[in-house]
mmCIF file of C-alpha atoms and ligand atoms in Angstrom:
data_model
loop_
_atom_site.group_PDB
_atom_site.id
_atom_site.type_symbol
_atom_site.label_atom_id
_atom_site.label_comp_id
_atom_site.label_asym_id
_atom_site.label_seq_id
_atom_site.Cartn_x
_atom_site.Cartn_y
_atom_site.Cartn_z
ATOM 1 C CA MET A 25 0.000 0.000 0.000
ATOM 2 C CA LYS A 26 2.803 2.400 0.909
ATOM 3 C CA LYS A 27 4.342 1.934 -2.511
ATOM 4 C CA ARG A 28 1.001 2.568 -4.152
ATOM 5 C CA MET A 29 0.371 5.678 -2.056
ATOM 6 C CA LYS A 30 3.782 7.023 -3.082
ATOM 7 C CA LYS A 31 2.968 6.330 -6.696
ATOM 8 C CA ILE A 32 -0.293 8.190 -6.245
ATOM 9 C CA ILE A 33 1.414 11.148 -4.552
ATOM 10 C CA SER A 34 3.824 11.446 -7.446
ATOM 11 C CA LEU A 35 0.863 11.326 -9.768
ATOM 12 C CA GLY A 36 -0.989 13.900 -7.717
ATOM 13 C CA VAL A 37 0.344 16.933 -9.539
ATOM 14 C CA ALA A 38 -0.281 15.396 -12.919
ATOM 15 C CA THR A 39 -3.773 14.398 -11.847
ATOM 16 C CA VAL A 40 -4.595 17.901 -10.666
ATOM 17 C CA MET A 41 -3.319 19.300 -13.954
ATOM 18 C CA MET A 42 -5.362 16.819 -15.926
ATOM 19 C CA LEU A 43 -8.419 17.512 -13.857
ATOM 20 C CA SER A 44 -8.141 21.194 -14.530
ATOM 21 C CA LEU A 45 -7.883 20.419 -18.232
ATOM 22 C CA VAL A 46 -10.620 17.805 -18.359
ATOM 23 C CA ALA A 47 -12.896 19.246 -15.704
ATOM 24 C CA CYS A 48 -15.465 16.850 -14.324
ATOM 25 C CA SER A 49 -18.066 19.585 -14.515
ATOM 26 C CA SER A 50 -19.676 20.699 -17.712
ATOM 27 C CA SER A 51 -18.207 24.171 -17.272
ATOM 28 C CA GLY A 52 -14.787 23.682 -18.773
ATOM 29 C CA SER A 53 -12.551 25.057 -21.448
ATOM 30 C CA GLY A 54 -13.883 25.424 -24.960
ATOM 31 C CA GLY A 55 -12.256 22.092 -25.833
ATOM 32 C CA ALA A 56 -13.936 20.244 -22.998
ATOM 33 C CA ASP A 57 -17.313 21.733 -23.936
ATOM 34 C CA LYS A 58 -16.924 20.651 -27.539
ATOM 35 C CA LYS A 59 -16.155 17.094 -26.485
ATOM 36 C CA GLU A 60 -19.213 17.020 -24.268
ATOM 37 C CA ASP A 61 -21.539 18.275 -27.024
ATOM 38 C CA LYS A 62 -20.328 15.511 -29.291
ATOM 39 C CA THR A 63 -20.848 12.843 -26.611
ATOM 40 C CA THR A 64 -24.345 14.131 -25.905
ATOM 41 C CA THR A 65 -25.335 13.695 -29.540
ATOM 42 C CA GLU A 66 -23.904 10.158 -29.657
ATOM 43 C CA LYS A 67 -25.624 9.336 -26.402
ATOM 44 C CA THR A 68 -29.114 9.824 -27.771
ATOM 45 C CA GLU A 69 -28.247 7.716 -30.791
ATOM 46 C CA SER A 70 -26.563 4.890 -28.952
ATOM 47 C CA GLY A 71 -28.694 4.510 -25.817
ATOM 48 C CA THR A 72 -30.307 1.108 -26.146
ATOM 49 C CA GLY A 73 -30.482 -2.007 -23.975
ATOM 50 C CA LYS A 74 -30.622 -2.628 -20.249
ATOM 51 C CA VAL A 75 -27.980 -1.471 -17.757
ATOM 52 C CA GLY A 76 -27.756 -2.987 -14.258
ATOM 53 C CA VAL A 77 -26.857 -0.555 -11.476
ATOM 54 C CA ALA A 78 -25.923 -2.188 -8.149
ATOM 55 C CA MET A 79 -25.697 0.154 -5.150
ATOM 56 C CA PRO A 80 -24.575 -0.877 -1.642
ATOM 57 C CA THR A 81 -27.341 0.445 0.620
ATOM 58 C CA LYS A 82 -30.189 2.879 1.035
ATOM 59 C CA ASP A 83 -29.125 3.516 4.639
ATOM 60 C CA LEU A 84 -26.496 6.099 3.767
ATOM 61 C CA GLN A 85 -27.739 9.197 2.025
ATOM 62 C CA ARG A 86 -25.244 9.425 -0.786
ATOM 63 C CA TRP A 87 -26.048 6.046 -2.391
ATOM 64 C CA ASN A 88 -29.678 7.072 -2.788
ATOM 65 C CA GLN A 89 -28.483 10.124 -4.673
ATOM 66 C CA ASP A 90 -25.993 8.103 -6.703
ATOM 67 C CA GLY A 91 -28.676 5.575 -7.609
ATOM 68 C CA GLU A 92 -31.259 8.202 -8.536
ATOM 69 C CA ASN A 93 -28.762 10.210 -10.595
ATOM 70 C CA MET A 94 -27.558 7.128 -12.450
ATOM 71 C CA LYS A 95 -31.099 5.926 -13.163
ATOM 72 C CA LYS A 96 -32.264 9.315 -14.382
ATOM 73 C CA GLN A 97 -29.239 10.045 -16.536
ATOM 74 C CA LEU A 98 -29.170 6.554 -18.059
ATOM 75 C CA GLU A 99 -32.903 6.705 -18.816
ATOM 76 C CA ASP A 100 -32.500 10.171 -20.316
ATOM 77 C CA ALA A 101 -29.857 8.656 -22.568
ATOM 78 C CA GLY A 102 -32.300 5.960 -23.690
ATOM 79 C CA TYR A 103 -31.292 2.951 -21.581
ATOM 80 C CA GLU A 104 -33.540 0.711 -19.556
ATOM 81 C CA VAL A 105 -32.232 0.544 -15.957
ATOM 82 C CA ASP A 106 -32.298 -2.200 -13.327
ATOM 83 C CA LEU A 107 -31.335 -0.363 -10.104
ATOM 84 C CA GLN A 108 -30.812 -2.437 -6.943
ATOM 85 C CA TYR A 109 -29.736 -1.669 -3.374
ATOM 86 C CA ALA A 110 -28.272 -4.491 -1.258
ATOM 87 C CA SER A 111 -28.764 -3.365 2.390
ATOM 88 C CA ASN A 112 -24.985 -3.510 2.908
ATOM 89 C CA ASP A 113 -25.132 -7.307 2.628
ATOM 90 C CA PRO A 114 -22.513 -8.767 0.232
ATOM 91 C CA ALA A 115 -24.567 -11.967 -0.345
ATOM 92 C CA THR A 116 -27.597 -9.897 -1.397
ATOM 93 C CA GLN A 117 -25.419 -7.938 -3.793
ATOM 94 C CA VAL A 118 -24.078 -11.185 -5.295
ATOM 95 C CA SER A 119 -27.603 -12.432 -5.999
ATOM 96 C CA GLN A 120 -28.717 -9.062 -7.373
ATOM 97 C CA ILE A 121 -25.827 -9.116 -9.834
ATOM 98 C CA GLU A 122 -26.648 -12.705 -10.829
ATOM 99 C CA ASN A 123 -30.221 -11.582 -11.523
ATOM 100 C CA MET A 124 -28.997 -8.648 -13.598
ATOM 101 C CA ILE A 125 -26.932 -11.043 -15.698
ATOM 102 C CA SER A 126 -29.775 -13.528 -16.169
ATOM 103 C CA GLY A 127 -32.141 -10.589 -16.778
ATOM 104 C CA SER A 128 -30.240 -9.604 -19.959
ATOM 105 C CA CYS A 129 -28.360 -6.533 -18.728
ATOM 106 C CA LYS A 130 -25.815 -5.556 -21.362
ATOM 107 C CA LEU A 131 -23.526 -3.732 -18.931
ATOM 108 C CA LEU A 132 -23.174 -3.497 -15.151
ATOM 109 C CA VAL A 133 -22.319 -0.491 -12.995
ATOM 110 C CA ILE A 134 -21.407 -1.681 -9.504
ATOM 111 C CA ALA A 135 -20.696 0.185 -6.273
ATOM 112 C CA SER A 136 -19.539 -2.793 -4.238
ATOM 113 C CA ILE A 137 -20.087 -3.462 -0.551
ATOM 114 C CA ASP A 138 -17.036 -5.664 -0.198
ATOM 115 C CA GLY A 139 -14.650 -5.226 -3.120
ATOM 116 C CA ASP A 140 -13.350 -8.790 -2.780
ATOM 117 C CA SER A 141 -16.633 -10.684 -2.589
ATOM 118 C CA LEU A 142 -18.028 -10.493 -6.106
ATOM 119 C CA GLY A 143 -15.707 -12.970 -7.853
ATOM 120 C CA THR A 144 -18.327 -15.538 -8.858
ATOM 121 C CA PRO A 145 -20.978 -13.319 -10.493
ATOM 122 C CA LEU A 146 -18.266 -11.219 -12.126
ATOM 123 C CA ALA A 147 -16.694 -14.332 -13.644
ATOM 124 C CA THR A 148 -20.116 -15.121 -15.148
ATOM 125 C CA ALA A 149 -20.408 -11.548 -16.454
ATOM 126 C CA GLU A 150 -17.044 -11.902 -18.138
ATOM 127 C CA GLU A 151 -17.965 -15.254 -19.721
ATOM 128 C CA GLU A 152 -21.074 -13.620 -21.133
ATOM 129 C CA ASN A 153 -19.160 -10.558 -22.374
ATOM 130 C CA ILE A 154 -20.963 -8.173 -20.058
ATOM 131 C CA PRO A 155 -18.578 -5.319 -19.258
ATOM 132 C CA VAL A 156 -18.475 -3.952 -15.710
ATOM 133 C CA ILE A 157 -17.781 -0.407 -14.531
ATOM 134 C CA SER A 158 -16.595 -0.183 -10.940
ATOM 135 C CA TYR A 159 -18.460 2.776 -9.462
ATOM 136 C CA ASP A 160 -16.912 4.883 -6.682
ATOM 137 C CA ARG A 161 -15.260 1.835 -5.015
ATOM 138 C CA LEU A 162 -12.711 -0.289 -6.828
ATOM 139 C CA ILE A 163 -13.697 -3.960 -7.145
ATOM 140 C CA MET A 164 -10.620 -6.056 -6.552
ATOM 141 C CA ASN A 165 -9.276 -9.169 -8.247
ATOM 142 C CA SER A 166 -11.688 -9.367 -11.165
ATOM 143 C CA SER A 167 -10.759 -8.981 -14.812
ATOM 144 C CA ALA A 168 -14.432 -8.259 -15.606
ATOM 145 C CA ILE A 169 -13.783 -4.655 -14.510
ATOM 146 C CA LYS A 170 -13.243 -2.574 -17.630
ATOM 147 C CA TYR A 171 -13.321 0.926 -16.152
ATOM 148 C CA TYR A 172 -13.363 2.681 -12.800
ATOM 149 C CA ALA A 173 -15.243 5.959 -12.210
ATOM 150 C CA THR A 174 -14.701 7.656 -8.886
ATOM 151 C CA PHE A 175 -13.503 10.725 -7.040
ATOM 152 C CA ASP A 176 -9.877 11.208 -6.150
ATOM 153 C CA ASN A 177 -10.235 9.531 -2.784
ATOM 154 C CA TYR A 178 -6.600 9.861 -1.773
ATOM 155 C CA LEU A 179 -7.111 13.605 -2.244
ATOM 156 C CA VAL A 180 -10.192 13.449 0.018
ATOM 157 C CA GLY A 181 -8.055 12.079 2.868
ATOM 158 C CA GLN A 182 -5.250 14.490 2.110
ATOM 159 C CA LYS A 183 -7.624 17.476 2.218
ATOM 160 C CA GLN A 184 -8.985 16.321 5.595
ATOM 161 C CA GLY A 185 -5.425 16.014 6.938
ATOM 162 C CA GLU A 186 -4.418 19.410 5.549
ATOM 163 C CA TYR A 187 -7.509 21.015 7.052
ATOM 164 C CA ILE A 188 -6.429 19.768 10.493
ATOM 165 C CA VAL A 189 -2.842 20.977 9.983
ATOM 166 C CA ASP A 190 -4.163 24.423 9.037
ATOM 167 C CA LYS A 191 -6.769 24.758 11.751
ATOM 168 C CA LEU A 192 -4.426 23.709 14.561
ATOM 169 C CA ASP A 193 -1.548 25.595 12.911
ATOM 170 C CA LEU A 194 0.561 22.503 13.474
ATOM 171 C CA GLU A 195 3.577 24.038 11.756
ATOM 172 C CA ASN A 196 3.861 26.781 14.377
ATOM 173 C CA ALA A 197 1.800 25.914 17.448
ATOM 174 C CA ALA A 198 3.581 24.164 20.299
ATOM 175 C CA GLY A 199 0.836 21.623 21.034
ATOM 176 C CA PRO A 200 0.538 18.876 21.920
ATOM 177 C CA PHE A 201 -3.011 18.386 20.652
ATOM 178 C CA ASN A 202 -5.206 15.360 21.307
ATOM 179 C CA MET A 203 -6.655 13.641 18.250
ATOM 180 C CA GLU A 204 -8.802 10.553 17.671
ATOM 181 C CA ILE A 205 -9.280 8.775 14.343
ATOM 182 C CA PHE A 206 -12.323 7.148 12.695
ATOM 183 C CA THR A 207 -12.307 5.577 9.242
ATOM 184 C CA GLY A 208 -14.735 3.312 7.395
ATOM 185 C CA ASP A 209 -15.516 -0.291 6.508
ATOM 186 C CA PRO A 210 -12.445 -2.491 6.021
ATOM 187 C CA GLY A 211 -14.047 -4.182 2.971
ATOM 188 C CA ASP A 212 -14.292 -0.835 1.150
ATOM 189 C CA ASN A 213 -11.136 -0.291 -0.869
ATOM 190 C CA ASN A 214 -11.657 3.490 -0.622
ATOM 191 C CA VAL A 215 -10.776 3.312 3.067
ATOM 192 C CA ASN A 216 -7.158 2.715 2.074
ATOM 193 C CA PHE A 217 -7.187 6.025 0.231
ATOM 194 C CA PHE A 218 -9.104 8.107 2.774
ATOM 195 C CA TYR A 219 -7.052 6.808 5.687
ATOM 196 C CA GLY A 220 -3.802 6.727 3.685
ATOM 197 C CA GLY A 221 -4.212 10.267 2.325
ATOM 198 C CA ALA A 222 -4.984 11.750 5.736
ATOM 199 C CA MET A 223 -2.323 9.801 7.602
ATOM 200 C CA ASP A 224 0.376 10.692 5.086
ATOM 201 C CA VAL A 225 -0.266 14.298 6.151
ATOM 202 C CA LEU A 226 -0.786 13.694 9.895
ATOM 203 C CA GLN A 227 1.586 10.838 10.786
ATOM 204 C CA PRO A 228 4.694 13.088 10.963
ATOM 205 C CA TYR A 229 2.938 15.186 13.629
ATOM 206 C CA ILE A 230 2.013 12.026 15.558
ATOM 207 C CA ASP A 231 5.613 10.848 15.286
ATOM 208 C CA SER A 232 6.940 14.167 16.578
ATOM 209 C CA GLY A 233 4.462 14.150 19.498
ATOM 210 C CA LYS A 234 2.587 17.275 18.407
ATOM 211 C CA LEU A 235 -0.530 15.191 17.845
ATOM 212 C CA VAL A 236 -1.287 12.652 20.559
ATOM 213 C CA VAL A 237 -3.830 9.859 20.140
ATOM 214 C CA GLN A 238 -4.744 9.206 23.780
ATOM 215 C CA SER A 239 -6.680 5.999 22.980
ATOM 216 C CA GLY A 240 -3.579 4.580 21.289
ATOM 217 C CA GLN A 241 -5.834 3.530 18.377
ATOM 218 C CA VAL A 242 -4.046 4.615 15.216
ATOM 219 C CA LYS A 243 -3.700 1.633 12.867
ATOM 220 C CA LYS A 244 -6.285 1.276 10.113
ATOM 221 C CA GLU A 245 -7.657 -1.932 11.660
ATOM 222 C CA GLU A 246 -8.057 -0.181 15.024
ATOM 223 C CA VAL A 247 -9.895 2.856 13.675
ATOM 224 C CA ALA A 248 -12.115 1.101 11.106
ATOM 225 C CA THR A 249 -15.926 1.321 11.406
ATOM 226 C CA ALA A 250 -17.813 -1.735 10.115
ATOM 227 C CA ASP A 251 -20.484 -0.784 7.530
ATOM 228 C CA TRP A 252 -19.519 2.879 8.000
ATOM 229 C CA SER A 253 -22.121 2.696 10.776
ATOM 230 C CA THR A 254 -23.029 5.854 12.706
ATOM 231 C CA GLU A 255 -24.044 3.741 15.720
ATOM 232 C CA LYS A 256 -20.765 1.812 15.744
ATOM 233 C CA ALA A 257 -18.736 5.027 15.499
ATOM 234 C CA GLN A 258 -20.805 6.485 18.340
ATOM 235 C CA ALA A 259 -20.239 3.416 20.557
ATOM 236 C CA ARG A 260 -16.477 3.511 19.923
ATOM 237 C CA MET A 261 -16.348 7.235 20.687
ATOM 238 C CA ASP A 262 -18.333 6.643 23.919
ATOM 239 C CA ALA A 263 -15.703 4.120 25.023
ATOM 240 C CA ILE A 264 -12.781 6.369 24.032
ATOM 241 C CA LEU A 265 -14.226 9.352 25.884
ATOM 242 C CA SER A 266 -14.896 7.485 29.080
ATOM 243 C CA SER A 267 -11.459 5.831 29.179
ATOM 244 C CA ASN A 268 -9.342 8.777 28.064
ATOM 245 C CA TYR A 269 -10.994 12.167 28.209
ATOM 246 C CA ALA A 270 -12.537 12.509 31.673
ATOM 247 C CA ASP A 271 -9.965 15.184 32.473
ATOM 248 C CA LYS A 272 -8.455 15.925 29.070
ATOM 249 C CA LYS A 273 -9.352 18.162 26.175
ATOM 250 C CA LEU A 274 -10.048 16.530 22.828
ATOM 251 C CA ASP A 275 -8.816 18.861 20.093
ATOM 252 C CA VAL A 276 -9.656 17.056 16.895
ATOM 253 C CA VAL A 277 -11.399 13.993 15.481
ATOM 254 C CA LEU A 278 -10.380 12.873 12.015
ATOM 255 C CA CYS A 279 -13.492 11.225 10.551
ATOM 256 C CA SER A 280 -13.224 9.783 7.049
ATOM 257 C CA ASN A 281 -16.858 10.523 6.224
ATOM 258 C CA ASP A 282 -20.098 12.045 7.455
ATOM 259 C CA SER A 283 -21.781 8.885 8.777
ATOM 260 C CA THR A 284 -18.856 8.333 11.167
ATOM 261 C CA ALA A 285 -18.669 12.063 11.979
ATOM 262 C CA LEU A 286 -22.337 11.948 12.937
ATOM 263 C CA GLY A 287 -21.715 9.100 15.405
ATOM 264 C CA VAL A 288 -18.764 10.973 16.901
ATOM 265 C CA THR A 289 -20.825 14.155 17.227
ATOM 266 C CA ASN A 290 -23.722 12.293 18.865
ATOM 267 C CA SER A 291 -21.328 10.756 21.376
ATOM 268 C CA LEU A 292 -19.675 14.093 22.182
ATOM 269 C CA GLU A 293 -23.063 15.707 22.714
ATOM 270 C CA ALA A 294 -23.968 13.016 25.245
ATOM 271 C CA ASN A 295 -20.636 12.646 27.013
ATOM 272 C CA TYR A 296 -18.278 15.587 26.579
ATOM 273 C CA THR A 297 -18.420 18.996 28.177
ATOM 274 C CA GLY A 298 -15.037 20.400 27.133
ATOM 275 C CA GLU A 299 -14.357 22.830 24.288
ATOM 276 C CA TRP A 300 -15.775 21.382 21.057
ATOM 277 C CA PRO A 301 -13.141 19.680 18.870
ATOM 278 C CA ILE A 302 -12.479 20.063 15.152
ATOM 279 C CA ILE A 303 -14.364 17.292 13.315
ATOM 280 C CA THR A 304 -13.816 16.380 9.660
ATOM 281 C CA GLY A 305 -16.203 14.561 7.318
ATOM 282 C CA GLN A 306 -17.043 13.724 3.731
ATOM 283 C CA ASP A 307 -20.176 13.680 1.522
ATOM 284 C CA CYS A 308 -22.006 16.779 2.797
ATOM 285 C CA ASP A 309 -24.913 14.661 4.033
ATOM 286 C CA LYS A 310 -27.844 16.795 5.154
ATOM 287 C CA PRO A 311 -27.548 16.152 8.944
ATOM 288 C CA ASN A 312 -23.838 16.956 8.739
ATOM 289 C CA VAL A 313 -24.387 20.198 6.856
ATOM 290 C CA LYS A 314 -26.901 21.111 9.555
ATOM 291 C CA ASN A 315 -24.255 20.269 12.173
ATOM 292 C CA MET A 316 -21.752 22.411 10.303
ATOM 293 C CA ILE A 317 -24.141 25.352 10.398
ATOM 294 C CA ALA A 318 -24.683 24.706 14.147
ATOM 295 C CA GLY A 319 -20.896 24.698 14.742
ATOM 296 C CA LYS A 320 -20.738 20.969 15.539
ATOM 297 C CA GLN A 321 -18.807 19.783 12.477
ATOM 298 C CA SER A 322 -15.956 21.781 10.995
ATOM 299 C CA MET A 323 -15.804 20.614 7.407
ATOM 300 C CA SER A 324 -16.976 18.037 4.932
ATOM 301 C CA VAL A 325 -15.719 17.038 1.510
ATOM 302 C CA PHE A 326 -18.271 17.453 -1.261
ATOM 303 C CA LYS A 327 -18.385 14.775 -3.923
ATOM 304 C CA ASP A 328 -21.017 15.853 -6.433
ATOM 305 C CA THR A 329 -22.763 12.580 -7.259
ATOM 306 C CA ARG A 330 -24.435 14.221 -10.283
ATOM 307 C CA LYS A 331 -21.049 14.663 -11.898
ATOM 308 C CA LEU A 332 -19.902 11.135 -11.125
ATOM 309 C CA ALA A 333 -23.113 9.816 -12.690
ATOM 310 C CA GLU A 334 -22.592 12.058 -15.735
ATOM 311 C CA GLN A 335 -19.082 10.723 -16.245
ATOM 312 C CA THR A 336 -20.205 7.128 -15.740
ATOM 313 C CA VAL A 337 -23.007 7.496 -18.287
ATOM 314 C CA LYS A 338 -20.414 8.752 -20.785
ATOM 315 C CA MET A 339 -18.420 5.585 -20.081
ATOM 316 C CA VAL A 340 -21.522 3.454 -20.634
ATOM 317 C CA ASP A 341 -22.129 5.157 -23.990
ATOM 318 C CA ALA A 342 -18.556 4.694 -25.137
ATOM 319 C CA ILE A 343 -18.559 1.003 -24.194
ATOM 320 C CA MET A 344 -21.963 0.393 -25.806
ATOM 321 C CA ASP A 345 -20.650 2.029 -28.973
ATOM 322 C CA GLY A 346 -17.704 -0.354 -28.918
ATOM 323 C CA GLY A 347 -15.301 2.534 -28.382
ATOM 324 C CA GLU A 348 -12.998 3.694 -25.627
ATOM 325 C CA ALA A 349 -14.190 5.797 -22.705
ATOM 326 C CA GLU A 350 -12.578 9.038 -21.612
ATOM 327 C CA THR A 351 -10.260 8.495 -18.619
ATOM 328 C CA ASN A 352 -7.790 10.706 -16.777
ATOM 329 C CA ASP A 353 -5.779 8.200 -14.742
ATOM 330 C CA ASP A 354 -4.477 5.100 -16.464
ATOM 331 C CA LYS A 355 -1.743 4.275 -13.977
ATOM 332 C CA SER A 356 -2.797 4.341 -10.342
ATOM 333 C CA TYR A 357 -5.622 1.844 -9.843
ATOM 334 C CA ASP A 358 -4.513 -1.762 -10.077
ATOM 335 C CA ASN A 359 -7.241 -4.127 -8.884
ATOM 336 C CA GLY A 360 -4.960 -7.135 -8.735
ATOM 337 C CA THR A 361 -5.608 -8.155 -12.355
ATOM 338 C CA GLY A 362 -3.949 -5.101 -13.875
ATOM 339 C CA VAL A 363 -4.419 -1.353 -14.020
ATOM 340 C CA ILE A 364 -8.030 -0.274 -14.507
ATOM 341 C CA PRO A 365 -8.482 2.840 -16.681
ATOM 342 C CA THR A 366 -10.055 5.406 -14.385
ATOM 343 C CA TYR A 367 -11.868 8.716 -14.457
ATOM 344 C CA LEU A 368 -11.317 10.730 -11.286
ATOM 345 C CA CYS A 369 -13.706 13.530 -10.382
ATOM 346 C CA ASP A 370 -12.532 16.311 -8.150
ATOM 347 C CA PRO A 371 -13.633 16.547 -4.491
ATOM 348 C CA THR A 372 -14.065 19.963 -2.829
ATOM 349 C CA VAL A 373 -13.663 21.001 0.796
ATOM 350 C CA VAL A 374 -16.887 22.512 2.137
ATOM 351 C CA THR A 375 -17.023 24.709 5.252
ATOM 352 C CA LEU A 376 -19.311 27.417 6.583
ATOM 353 C CA ASP A 377 -17.577 29.803 4.171
ATOM 354 C CA ASN A 378 -18.610 28.116 0.926
ATOM 355 C CA TYR A 379 -21.471 25.698 1.656
ATOM 356 C CA LYS A 380 -24.082 28.023 0.149
ATOM 357 C CA GLU A 381 -22.234 28.341 -3.125
ATOM 358 C CA MET A 382 -21.315 24.636 -3.352
ATOM 359 C CA LEU A 383 -24.562 23.083 -2.156
ATOM 360 C CA ILE A 384 -27.415 25.568 -2.609
ATOM 361 C CA ASP A 385 -26.383 27.685 -5.590
ATOM 362 C CA SER A 386 -25.353 24.532 -7.472
ATOM 363 C CA GLY A 387 -28.873 23.127 -6.940
ATOM 364 C CA TYR A 388 -27.645 20.094 -4.950
ATOM 365 C CA TYR A 389 -29.831 21.030 -1.960
ATOM 366 C CA THR A 390 -32.567 23.527 -1.290
ATOM 367 C CA GLU A 391 -32.358 25.849 1.743
ATOM 368 C CA ALA A 392 -35.146 23.769 3.309
ATOM 369 C CA ASP A 393 -33.084 20.546 3.010
ATOM 370 C CA ILE A 394 -30.489 21.797 5.465
ATOM 371 C CA LYS A 395 -32.615 23.902 7.850
HETATM 372 C C1 BGC B 32 -17.605 6.534 -0.370
HETATM 373 C C2 BGC B 32 -17.893 7.664 0.587
HETATM 374 C C3 BGC B 32 -18.938 7.209 1.603
HETATM 375 C C4 BGC B 32 -18.622 5.861 2.207
HETATM 376 C C5 BGC B 32 -19.752 5.326 3.031
HETATM 377 C C6 BGC B 32 -17.211 5.311 0.407
HETATM 378 O O1 BGC B 32 -16.860 4.264 -0.439
HETATM 379 O O2 BGC B 32 -16.596 6.906 -1.276
HETATM 380 O O3 BGC B 32 -18.327 8.785 -0.130
HETATM 381 O O4 BGC B 32 -19.016 8.134 2.641
HETATM 382 O O5 BGC B 32 -18.312 4.920 1.202
HETATM 383 O O6 BGC B 32 -20.886 5.168 2.276
#
């Protein structure tokens, strides 16, 4: 993993440059706009057949948005859509994918629950020449995966780490500051990037003693949260607070996403009376944006699921046309069977300063959604 992270860091600059050239949004340079117009025309002509879309769960807000965006955009492009949610149960997802294959889907878009558990249905898909796009999370060890569409998830972690460095002024302040760490489900390959990106920024400060993790829980396995569950994050935070923070100040909690940040916040509200810590997150889920406005969460990372869907639908079109899809990273994402050509969308840090512009003005939420 370390090697891979290094590779990704060295690719970081190139990726940023490419992203600014091939912006994930429709507002880009003249060149990017032209390309999009052309794809739009082809889309209407080529959109035929059924596409299976497998999403992990309805329990977390973002997958509902991902699923709805994918369904709408694929249908607008002319495809029939079989959209399924698997209640975070890998066995359910396996049988849903089997049904998509037997139900004549021509292509599958899969956001996996456990990136290692889909070997059998994906082998069938490959035998039947049904291409698979790995959506948001990389599916490991399957040569059925033709493309990967996601956000730059290493950058998500890095931005969370940099936010903490900035807010605590770790370069100049004497410290030490107390920090706790929460990441996500160990079966989700993205966790390696969120945790890796943040820890590459923060580990030097832990090593120098400026950041102190009083619980002693630092390793990925120790700070993982099964199913990205809010309740499990809350229970772990309860235990950490009662064993370590009865008479200590907690300065910061690195949370990889909003569902874990919500659990941490709930626990702090019930058990902690000290000065409120910095809390990071990701996704800009509605309860977390509300918490941000109420001063209970410091930041989140916005991943515009409309844009990821848009990019994925372009991939679907290109594959259906028998052509090659647009990608912007053909080096970093090896799923164990080789490098998977990838399109990375750009994540954005959201705070009190820019949430209106990013979330309301862009039409992602209405004012009422986050009141
Ligand atoms: C996604 C995050 C999300 C998490 C939990 C990850 O794979 O990239 O956006 O917060 O899963 O659903």
